[in-house]
mmCIF file of C-alpha atoms in Angstrom:
data_model
loop_
_atom_site.group_PDB
_atom_site.id
_atom_site.type_symbol
_atom_site.label_atom_id
_atom_site.label_comp_id
_atom_site.label_asym_id
_atom_site.label_seq_id
_atom_site.Cartn_x
_atom_site.Cartn_y
_atom_site.Cartn_z
ATOM 1 C CA UNK A 1 24.948 -34.203 -29.226
ATOM 2 C CA UNK A 2 23.448 -31.109 -27.447
ATOM 3 C CA UNK A 3 23.560 -27.706 -29.076
ATOM 4 C CA UNK A 4 24.714 -24.672 -27.465
ATOM 5 C CA UNK A 5 21.843 -22.476 -26.265
ATOM 6 C CA UNK A 6 21.528 -19.194 -28.101
ATOM 7 C CA UNK A 7 19.112 -16.535 -26.891
ATOM 8 C CA UNK A 8 19.075 -14.107 -29.931
ATOM 9 C CA UNK A 9 18.173 -14.867 -33.545
ATOM 10 C CA UNK A 10 17.802 -13.024 -36.846
ATOM 11 C CA UNK A 11 14.864 -15.118 -38.282
ATOM 12 C CA UNK A 12 12.689 -18.067 -37.477
ATOM 13 C CA UNK A 13 14.641 -20.346 -39.825
ATOM 14 C CA UNK A 14 17.720 -19.769 -37.674
ATOM 15 C CA UNK A 15 15.873 -20.859 -34.594
ATOM 16 C CA UNK A 16 14.432 -23.952 -36.377
ATOM 17 C CA UNK A 17 17.885 -24.910 -37.587
ATOM 18 C CA UNK A 18 19.443 -24.874 -34.288
ATOM 19 C CA UNK A 19 16.780 -27.300 -32.995
ATOM 20 C CA UNK A 20 16.100 -29.785 -35.838
ATOM 21 C CA UNK A 21 13.354 -31.493 -33.817
ATOM 22 C CA UNK A 22 15.780 -32.390 -30.821
ATOM 23 C CA UNK A 23 14.727 -31.774 -27.249
ATOM 24 C CA UNK A 24 13.961 -28.081 -26.773
ATOM 25 C CA UNK A 25 16.913 -26.330 -25.148
ATOM 26 C CA UNK A 26 14.744 -23.680 -23.656
ATOM 27 C CA UNK A 27 12.281 -25.896 -21.681
ATOM 28 C CA UNK A 28 12.950 -27.379 -18.279
ATOM 29 C CA UNK A 29 11.089 -30.702 -19.005
ATOM 30 C CA UNK A 30 12.074 -32.808 -22.097
ATOM 31 C CA UNK A 31 9.893 -31.894 -25.083
ATOM 32 C CA UNK A 32 10.485 -32.176 -28.817
ATOM 33 C CA UNK A 33 11.422 -28.841 -30.345
ATOM 34 C CA UNK A 34 9.051 -28.975 -33.228
ATOM 35 C CA UNK A 35 8.126 -25.924 -35.250
ATOM 36 C CA UNK A 36 4.655 -25.981 -33.632
ATOM 37 C CA UNK A 37 6.142 -26.074 -30.016
ATOM 38 C CA UNK A 38 8.716 -23.241 -30.831
ATOM 39 C CA UNK A 39 6.034 -21.024 -32.357
ATOM 40 C CA UNK A 40 3.406 -21.649 -29.560
ATOM 41 C CA UNK A 41 5.817 -21.577 -26.549
ATOM 42 C CA UNK A 42 8.621 -19.258 -27.654
ATOM 43 C CA UNK A 43 8.174 -17.283 -30.855
ATOM 44 C CA UNK A 44 4.732 -16.259 -29.800
ATOM 45 C CA UNK A 45 6.273 -14.036 -27.006
ATOM 46 C CA UNK A 46 9.490 -13.092 -28.811
ATOM 47 C CA UNK A 47 10.915 -9.489 -28.352
ATOM 48 C CA UNK A 48 12.094 -7.808 -31.463
ATOM 49 C CA UNK A 49 14.783 -5.149 -31.563
ATOM 50 C CA UNK A 50 17.451 -3.727 -33.867
ATOM 51 C CA UNK A 51 21.146 -4.029 -33.063
ATOM 52 C CA UNK A 52 23.757 -2.482 -35.199
ATOM 53 C CA UNK A 53 21.145 -1.939 -37.869
ATOM 54 C CA UNK A 54 20.157 -5.645 -38.040
ATOM 55 C CA UNK A 55 16.752 -6.873 -36.888
ATOM 56 C CA UNK A 56 16.913 -9.535 -34.214
ATOM 57 C CA UNK A 57 14.645 -11.172 -31.679
ATOM 58 C CA UNK A 58 14.843 -12.964 -28.323
ATOM 59 C CA UNK A 59 12.787 -15.663 -26.942
ATOM 60 C CA UNK A 60 11.598 -16.441 -23.443
ATOM 61 C CA UNK A 61 13.240 -19.424 -21.633
ATOM 62 C CA UNK A 62 11.779 -21.871 -19.116
ATOM 63 C CA UNK A 63 15.017 -23.551 -17.985
ATOM 64 C CA UNK A 64 15.848 -24.382 -14.318
ATOM 65 C CA UNK A 65 17.865 -21.096 -14.242
ATOM 66 C CA UNK A 66 14.660 -19.123 -13.656
ATOM 67 C CA UNK A 67 13.613 -21.032 -10.650
ATOM 68 C CA UNK A 68 10.423 -22.988 -10.159
ATOM 69 C CA UNK A 69 9.981 -23.342 -13.977
ATOM 70 C CA UNK A 70 9.016 -19.585 -14.348
ATOM 71 C CA UNK A 71 9.499 -17.875 -17.662
ATOM 72 C CA UNK A 72 12.492 -15.673 -17.904
ATOM 73 C CA UNK A 73 14.901 -13.937 -20.270
ATOM 74 C CA UNK A 74 18.630 -14.376 -20.878
ATOM 75 C CA UNK A 75 20.350 -11.229 -21.788
ATOM 76 C CA UNK A 76 22.568 -12.201 -24.851
ATOM 77 C CA UNK A 77 24.991 -9.239 -23.968
ATOM 78 C CA UNK A 78 25.848 -9.825 -20.241
ATOM 79 C CA UNK A 79 24.132 -13.128 -19.450
ATOM 80 C CA UNK A 80 21.921 -11.620 -16.858
ATOM 81 C CA UNK A 81 18.631 -13.287 -16.217
ATOM 82 C CA UNK A 82 15.412 -11.160 -15.918
ATOM 83 C CA UNK A 83 11.968 -12.503 -14.877
ATOM 84 C CA UNK A 84 9.711 -9.742 -16.263
ATOM 85 C CA UNK A 85 9.341 -8.868 -19.906
ATOM 86 C CA UNK A 86 9.244 -5.124 -19.300
ATOM 87 C CA UNK A 87 12.478 -5.253 -17.194
ATOM 88 C CA UNK A 88 14.121 -7.288 -19.933
ATOM 89 C CA UNK A 89 13.087 -4.705 -22.580
ATOM 90 C CA UNK A 90 14.605 -1.799 -20.446
ATOM 91 C CA UNK A 91 17.754 -3.933 -19.694
ATOM 92 C CA UNK A 92 18.630 -4.619 -23.365
ATOM 93 C CA UNK A 93 17.780 -1.052 -24.324
ATOM 94 C CA UNK A 94 20.568 -0.064 -21.926
ATOM 95 C CA UNK A 95 22.839 -2.145 -24.072
ATOM 96 C CA UNK A 96 22.276 0.233 -26.892
ATOM 97 C CA UNK A 97 19.650 -1.786 -28.981
ATOM 98 C CA UNK A 98 16.585 -0.174 -30.392
ATOM 99 C CA UNK A 99 13.171 -1.799 -29.718
ATOM 100 C CA UNK A 100 11.038 -2.526 -32.821
ATOM 101 C CA UNK A 101 7.901 -4.267 -34.020
ATOM 102 C CA UNK A 102 8.163 -7.619 -35.752
ATOM 103 C CA UNK A 103 10.283 -6.972 -38.781
ATOM 104 C CA UNK A 104 9.106 -8.532 -41.928
ATOM 105 C CA UNK A 105 8.873 -7.910 -45.565
ATOM 106 C CA UNK A 106 5.891 -9.451 -47.546
ATOM 107 C CA UNK A 107 5.911 -10.700 -51.110
ATOM 108 C CA UNK A 108 2.381 -11.423 -52.058
ATOM 109 C CA UNK A 109 1.204 -14.011 -49.453
ATOM 110 C CA UNK A 110 4.767 -14.835 -48.607
ATOM 111 C CA UNK A 111 6.225 -13.544 -45.339
ATOM 112 C CA UNK A 112 9.990 -13.495 -45.219
ATOM 113 C CA UNK A 113 12.274 -12.258 -42.361
ATOM 114 C CA UNK A 114 15.325 -10.067 -43.102
ATOM 115 C CA UNK A 115 18.391 -12.100 -42.182
ATOM 116 C CA UNK A 116 22.098 -11.407 -42.299
ATOM 117 C CA UNK A 117 22.470 -15.144 -43.235
ATOM 118 C CA UNK A 118 20.045 -15.092 -46.116
ATOM 119 C CA UNK A 119 19.605 -11.564 -47.604
ATOM 120 C CA UNK A 120 16.615 -10.863 -49.856
ATOM 121 C CA UNK A 121 17.101 -10.746 -53.550
ATOM 122 C CA UNK A 122 17.538 -7.228 -55.285
ATOM 123 C CA UNK A 123 13.920 -7.447 -56.625
ATOM 124 C CA UNK A 124 12.478 -8.019 -53.201
ATOM 125 C CA UNK A 125 14.376 -5.279 -51.403
ATOM 126 C CA UNK A 126 11.875 -2.858 -49.666
ATOM 127 C CA UNK A 127 12.048 0.671 -50.623
ATOM 128 C CA UNK A 128 11.877 1.841 -46.908
ATOM 129 C CA UNK A 129 13.312 0.344 -43.828
ATOM 130 C CA UNK A 130 10.533 -1.467 -41.744
ATOM 131 C CA UNK A 131 12.584 -1.638 -38.650
ATOM 132 C CA UNK A 132 11.653 1.343 -36.441
ATOM 133 C CA UNK A 133 11.412 2.068 -32.871
ATOM 134 C CA UNK A 134 8.079 1.656 -31.196
ATOM 135 C CA UNK A 135 8.000 5.452 -30.689
ATOM 136 C CA UNK A 136 8.568 6.328 -34.296
ATOM 137 C CA UNK A 137 6.310 3.622 -35.420
ATOM 138 C CA UNK A 138 3.404 4.849 -33.289
ATOM 139 C CA UNK A 139 3.862 8.461 -34.604
ATOM 140 C CA UNK A 140 3.533 7.160 -38.174
ATOM 141 C CA UNK A 141 0.381 5.129 -37.475
ATOM 142 C CA UNK A 142 -2.942 6.720 -38.262
ATOM 143 C CA UNK A 143 -5.134 7.753 -35.260
ATOM 144 C CA UNK A 144 -7.131 4.951 -33.810
ATOM 145 C CA UNK A 145 -4.797 2.188 -35.163
ATOM 146 C CA UNK A 146 -3.458 1.674 -31.647
ATOM 147 C CA UNK A 147 -4.967 2.129 -28.177
ATOM 148 C CA UNK A 148 -2.970 4.504 -25.992
ATOM 149 C CA UNK A 149 -2.910 4.422 -22.110
ATOM 150 C CA UNK A 150 -4.471 7.640 -20.932
ATOM 151 C CA UNK A 151 -2.086 7.937 -17.950
ATOM 152 C CA UNK A 152 1.303 7.111 -19.337
ATOM 153 C CA UNK A 153 0.787 7.171 -23.186
ATOM 154 C CA UNK A 154 2.157 3.716 -24.011
ATOM 155 C CA UNK A 155 0.571 2.305 -27.117
ATOM 156 C CA UNK A 156 -1.001 -1.190 -27.333
ATOM 157 C CA UNK A 157 -2.147 -3.126 -30.506
ATOM 158 C CA UNK A 158 -5.184 -4.667 -28.697
ATOM 159 C CA UNK A 159 -7.574 -3.264 -26.096
ATOM 160 C CA UNK A 160 -7.251 -6.446 -23.990
ATOM 161 C CA UNK A 161 -3.531 -5.549 -23.576
ATOM 162 C CA UNK A 162 -4.369 -1.968 -22.739
ATOM 163 C CA UNK A 163 -6.979 -3.004 -20.130
ATOM 164 C CA UNK A 164 -4.477 -5.418 -18.545
ATOM 165 C CA UNK A 165 -1.721 -2.690 -18.463
ATOM 166 C CA UNK A 166 -4.155 -0.192 -16.747
ATOM 167 C CA UNK A 167 -5.353 -2.748 -14.366
ATOM 168 C CA UNK A 168 -1.841 -3.819 -13.332
ATOM 169 C CA UNK A 169 0.059 -0.444 -13.575
ATOM 170 C CA UNK A 170 -2.663 2.036 -12.678
ATOM 171 C CA UNK A 171 -5.364 0.036 -10.781
ATOM 172 C CA UNK A 172 -6.342 1.326 -7.430
ATOM 173 C CA UNK A 173 -9.195 -0.891 -6.535
ATOM 174 C CA UNK A 174 -7.245 -3.586 -4.898
ATOM 175 C CA UNK A 175 -6.351 -3.851 -1.056
ATOM 176 C CA UNK A 176 -3.029 -2.212 -0.216
ATOM 177 C CA UNK A 177 0.121 -4.236 0.334
ATOM 178 C CA UNK A 178 3.466 -3.114 1.608
ATOM 179 C CA UNK A 179 5.940 -5.708 0.427
ATOM 180 C CA UNK A 180 6.280 -9.223 -0.841
ATOM 181 C CA UNK A 181 9.713 -10.612 -1.468
ATOM 182 C CA UNK A 182 8.779 -13.901 -2.849
ATOM 183 C CA UNK A 183 5.532 -15.847 -2.779
ATOM 184 C CA UNK A 184 6.116 -18.849 -0.462
ATOM 185 C CA UNK A 185 2.987 -20.821 -1.281
ATOM 186 C CA UNK A 186 3.631 -24.041 -3.143
ATOM 187 C CA UNK A 187 0.170 -23.817 -4.731
ATOM 188 C CA UNK A 188 1.309 -20.489 -6.320
ATOM 189 C CA UNK A 189 4.452 -22.214 -7.547
ATOM 190 C CA UNK A 190 2.388 -24.925 -9.185
ATOM 191 C CA UNK A 191 0.138 -22.284 -10.684
ATOM 192 C CA UNK A 192 2.898 -20.262 -12.300
ATOM 193 C CA UNK A 193 4.508 -23.495 -13.534
ATOM 194 C CA UNK A 194 1.280 -24.736 -15.094
ATOM 195 C CA UNK A 195 0.677 -21.312 -16.725
ATOM 196 C CA UNK A 196 4.264 -21.303 -18.121
ATOM 197 C CA UNK A 197 3.893 -24.791 -19.599
ATOM 198 C CA UNK A 198 0.601 -23.740 -21.179
ATOM 199 C CA UNK A 199 2.262 -20.940 -23.166
ATOM 200 C CA UNK A 200 1.699 -18.030 -20.763
ATOM 201 C CA UNK A 201 5.139 -16.795 -19.691
ATOM 202 C CA UNK A 202 5.424 -14.304 -17.060
ATOM 203 C CA UNK A 203 2.100 -15.260 -15.475
ATOM 204 C CA UNK A 204 2.201 -14.420 -11.777
ATOM 205 C CA UNK A 205 0.068 -15.465 -8.727
ATOM 206 C CA UNK A 206 -2.272 -12.846 -7.280
ATOM 207 C CA UNK A 207 0.117 -11.991 -4.504
ATOM 208 C CA UNK A 208 3.039 -11.048 -6.920
ATOM 209 C CA UNK A 209 0.539 -9.136 -9.031
ATOM 210 C CA UNK A 210 -0.507 -7.050 -6.014
ATOM 211 C CA UNK A 211 3.151 -5.898 -5.652
ATOM 212 C CA UNK A 212 2.588 -3.587 -8.586
ATOM 213 C CA UNK A 213 0.518 -1.411 -6.182
ATOM 214 C CA UNK A 214 3.008 -1.552 -3.354
ATOM 215 C CA UNK A 215 3.494 1.821 -1.617
ATOM 216 C CA UNK A 216 6.884 3.446 -1.570
ATOM 217 C CA UNK A 217 8.933 2.722 1.593
ATOM 218 C CA UNK A 218 8.818 5.534 4.329
ATOM 219 C CA UNK A 219 10.977 4.941 7.311
ATOM 220 C CA UNK A 220 9.075 5.083 10.649
ATOM 221 C CA UNK A 221 10.116 7.480 13.431
ATOM 222 C CA UNK A 222 13.251 5.947 15.150
ATOM 223 C CA UNK A 223 12.956 4.747 18.780
ATOM 224 C CA UNK A 224 14.334 7.237 21.390
ATOM 225 C CA UNK A 225 16.319 6.303 24.358
ATOM 226 C CA UNK A 226 14.562 9.136 26.299
ATOM 227 C CA UNK A 227 11.159 7.575 25.802
ATOM 228 C CA UNK A 228 12.634 4.200 27.113
ATOM 229 C CA UNK A 229 14.037 5.890 30.109
ATOM 230 C CA UNK A 230 10.671 7.398 30.841
ATOM 231 C CA UNK A 231 8.937 4.107 30.623
ATOM 232 C CA UNK A 232 11.435 2.684 33.076
ATOM 233 C CA UNK A 233 10.846 5.709 35.422
ATOM 234 C CA UNK A 234 7.043 4.907 35.308
ATOM 235 C CA UNK A 235 7.872 1.163 36.085
ATOM 236 C CA UNK A 236 6.369 0.046 32.742
ATOM 237 C CA UNK A 237 9.439 -1.979 31.968
ATOM 238 C CA UNK A 238 11.738 -3.732 34.246
ATOM 239 C CA UNK A 239 15.496 -2.968 34.222
ATOM 240 C CA UNK A 240 16.220 -6.220 32.398
ATOM 241 C CA UNK A 241 13.507 -5.445 29.784
ATOM 242 C CA UNK A 242 14.802 -2.013 29.285
ATOM 243 C CA UNK A 243 18.482 -3.229 28.791
ATOM 244 C CA UNK A 244 17.326 -5.973 26.305
ATOM 245 C CA UNK A 245 15.214 -3.521 24.262
ATOM 246 C CA UNK A 246 18.124 -0.937 24.154
ATOM 247 C CA UNK A 247 20.470 -3.771 22.990
ATOM 248 C CA UNK A 248 18.124 -5.072 20.304
ATOM 249 C CA UNK A 249 17.593 -1.476 18.944
ATOM 250 C CA UNK A 250 21.379 -0.933 18.839
ATOM 251 C CA UNK A 251 21.899 -4.201 16.836
ATOM 252 C CA UNK A 252 19.192 -3.069 14.433
ATOM 253 C CA UNK A 253 20.783 0.335 13.912
ATOM 254 C CA UNK A 254 24.120 -1.247 13.215
ATOM 255 C CA UNK A 255 22.594 -3.488 10.573
ATOM 256 C CA UNK A 256 20.898 -0.340 9.083
ATOM 257 C CA UNK A 257 17.312 -1.766 9.353
ATOM 258 C CA UNK A 258 14.171 -0.667 11.181
ATOM 259 C CA UNK A 259 14.001 -2.219 14.637
ATOM 260 C CA UNK A 260 10.108 -1.781 14.611
ATOM 261 C CA UNK A 261 8.023 -1.136 11.548
ATOM 262 C CA UNK A 262 4.382 -0.433 12.391
ATOM 263 C CA UNK A 263 1.488 -1.102 9.923
ATOM 264 C CA UNK A 264 -1.736 0.815 10.563
ATOM 265 C CA UNK A 265 -4.463 -0.502 8.358
ATOM 266 C CA UNK A 266 -6.663 2.380 9.284
ATOM 267 C CA UNK A 267 -4.773 4.565 6.849
ATOM 268 C CA UNK A 268 -6.212 2.364 4.080
ATOM 269 C CA UNK A 269 -9.779 2.563 5.246
ATOM 270 C CA UNK A 270 -9.592 -0.859 6.735
ATOM 271 C CA UNK A 271 -10.519 -1.855 10.338
ATOM 272 C CA UNK A 272 -7.861 -0.198 12.555
ATOM 273 C CA UNK A 273 -8.476 -2.182 15.787
ATOM 274 C CA UNK A 274 -5.301 -4.136 15.347
ATOM 275 C CA UNK A 275 -1.861 -2.749 14.788
ATOM 276 C CA UNK A 276 0.873 -4.948 13.261
ATOM 277 C CA UNK A 277 4.609 -4.648 13.666
ATOM 278 C CA UNK A 278 7.493 -6.027 11.842
ATOM 279 C CA UNK A 279 10.184 -6.492 14.501
ATOM 280 C CA UNK A 280 13.894 -7.110 14.198
ATOM 281 C CA UNK A 281 15.086 -10.321 15.818
ATOM 282 C CA UNK A 282 18.790 -10.666 14.910
ATOM 283 C CA UNK A 283 17.859 -14.363 14.421
ATOM 284 C CA UNK A 284 17.009 -16.539 11.437
ATOM 285 C CA UNK A 285 14.725 -19.526 12.512
ATOM 286 C CA UNK A 286 11.513 -21.046 11.238
ATOM 287 C CA UNK A 287 9.418 -18.264 12.914
ATOM 288 C CA UNK A 288 11.667 -15.431 11.723
ATOM 289 C CA UNK A 289 13.203 -16.623 8.260
ATOM 290 C CA UNK A 290 13.973 -13.133 7.238
ATOM 291 C CA UNK A 291 15.401 -12.036 10.561
ATOM 292 C CA UNK A 292 12.125 -10.503 11.607
ATOM 293 C CA UNK A 293 8.937 -11.444 13.483
ATOM 294 C CA UNK A 294 5.393 -10.196 13.500
ATOM 295 C CA UNK A 295 3.749 -8.744 16.521
ATOM 296 C CA UNK A 296 0.052 -7.743 16.694
ATOM 297 C CA UNK A 297 -1.572 -5.485 19.262
ATOM 298 C CA UNK A 298 -5.411 -5.268 19.787
ATOM 299 C CA UNK A 299 -6.051 -1.695 20.792
ATOM 300 C CA UNK A 300 -9.526 -2.665 22.288
ATOM 301 C CA UNK A 301 -8.651 -5.542 24.464
ATOM 302 C CA UNK A 302 -4.932 -4.528 25.096
ATOM 303 C CA UNK A 303 -3.725 -7.999 24.131
ATOM 304 C CA UNK A 304 -0.433 -8.671 22.330
ATOM 305 C CA UNK A 305 0.669 -11.725 20.111
ATOM 306 C CA UNK A 306 3.958 -12.555 18.679
ATOM 307 C CA UNK A 307 5.259 -15.263 16.465
ATOM 308 C CA UNK A 308 8.194 -15.686 18.772
ATOM 309 C CA UNK A 309 8.915 -19.225 19.921
ATOM 310 C CA UNK A 310 9.171 -18.058 23.541
ATOM 311 C CA UNK A 311 5.815 -18.475 25.361
ATOM 312 C CA UNK A 312 6.233 -16.084 28.042
ATOM 313 C CA UNK A 313 3.731 -13.251 28.317
ATOM 314 C CA UNK A 314 6.224 -10.474 27.599
ATOM 315 C CA UNK A 315 8.978 -11.051 25.170
ATOM 316 C CA UNK A 316 11.551 -8.449 23.866
ATOM 317 C CA UNK A 317 9.679 -8.052 20.650
ATOM 318 C CA UNK A 318 6.473 -7.107 22.500
ATOM 319 C CA UNK A 319 8.345 -4.700 24.690
ATOM 320 C CA UNK A 320 9.887 -3.054 21.573
ATOM 321 C CA UNK A 321 6.491 -2.402 20.102
ATOM 322 C CA UNK A 322 5.224 -1.121 23.431
ATOM 323 C CA UNK A 323 8.249 1.272 23.406
ATOM 324 C CA UNK A 324 7.267 2.474 19.896
ATOM 325 C CA UNK A 325 3.617 3.032 20.792
ATOM 326 C CA UNK A 326 4.543 4.786 24.050
ATOM 327 C CA UNK A 327 6.576 7.148 22.164
ATOM 328 C CA UNK A 328 4.491 7.699 18.944
ATOM 329 C CA UNK A 329 0.907 6.674 19.693
ATOM 330 C CA UNK A 330 0.384 6.639 23.434
ATOM 331 C CA UNK A 331 -3.432 7.100 23.063
ATOM 332 C CA UNK A 332 -3.675 3.530 21.556
ATOM 333 C CA UNK A 333 -2.161 1.970 24.618
ATOM 334 C CA UNK A 334 -4.733 3.031 27.339
ATOM 335 C CA UNK A 335 -4.593 0.354 29.944
ATOM 336 C CA UNK A 336 -2.424 -2.081 28.007
ATOM 337 C CA UNK A 337 0.741 -1.058 29.931
ATOM 338 C CA UNK A 338 0.334 -2.334 33.347
ATOM 339 C CA UNK A 339 2.426 -1.404 36.362
ATOM 340 C CA UNK A 340 3.468 -4.099 38.709
ATOM 341 C CA UNK A 341 4.703 -2.754 41.949
ATOM 342 C CA UNK A 342 6.309 -6.162 42.821
ATOM 343 C CA UNK A 343 8.534 -5.817 39.621
ATOM 344 C CA UNK A 344 9.523 -2.314 40.414
ATOM 345 C CA UNK A 345 10.341 -3.364 43.984
ATOM 346 C CA UNK A 346 12.388 -6.371 42.791
ATOM 347 C CA UNK A 347 14.233 -4.135 40.184
ATOM 348 C CA UNK A 348 15.131 -1.602 42.913
ATOM 349 C CA UNK A 349 16.541 -4.362 45.090
ATOM 350 C CA UNK A 350 18.771 -5.669 42.343
#
């Protein structure tokens, strides 16, 4: 008989009694839920808080609900799944609970958890409540007992946790990155799965870690029909190319997305010879799984490259990028925009 999964407990014994050495309900692969397994894999990373004056804790889960075997948290209040520990803490705090340290009462060498199911005898009742918020707890601690982040003031019990926090949240020594929705490399999936199975929940690949330094989104200047008309007048685009660009830009505006989003790496002190563009396609295919394609422009050679499956020399995605550069950065184009008299003549005859 399979027990129902519970994601919040008042003490360790309650967790052990739910399992009783059966298969672990919180792991994706079958493994015996021994006390050693529960302590190493789940209790080690438990999050403690106080709800209605009662100390409780939640444990991380590794079931298939998290995707690719990643560690995650199930909110016991609303059944929402969160993948990051900090996000889970913020989420349950919004439900009205109070974050605490690990709540315990010691009797000699004996450590016993406060539980509503097994209250302490009168002679062992503490004279003060040990469940306090992290903020109150930190104020009562003597100076030097905890290491504080110099930038945001968060306290850490170990210097290694502090260094990791400063590296991930305030580090500025890594290459810039704009956005990663989901790491698509299978080797990264295997890496995170192996880390989760070895007792490191929340471990992410280097690509996802870099998203902590992602820049805030700033919309690029929109494309102007006036500049498109100017390109047409100078015979830099054919009539059909002009119409196709205008139609694509209109569809992007209806969808509420950027038709052309440029990336200038020179702004990050990196080589600025090549300019990259994320271009709207209004399609979902192998080469544009997110409805966008990537176009690159070499400002030295004047050459263009596109992931588009069409192999013609000028596709609509390149023309859209030419439009944006002609409008915003014409100095980069130089001789990249060539005028073909025969194209202009054919357009005039049509």
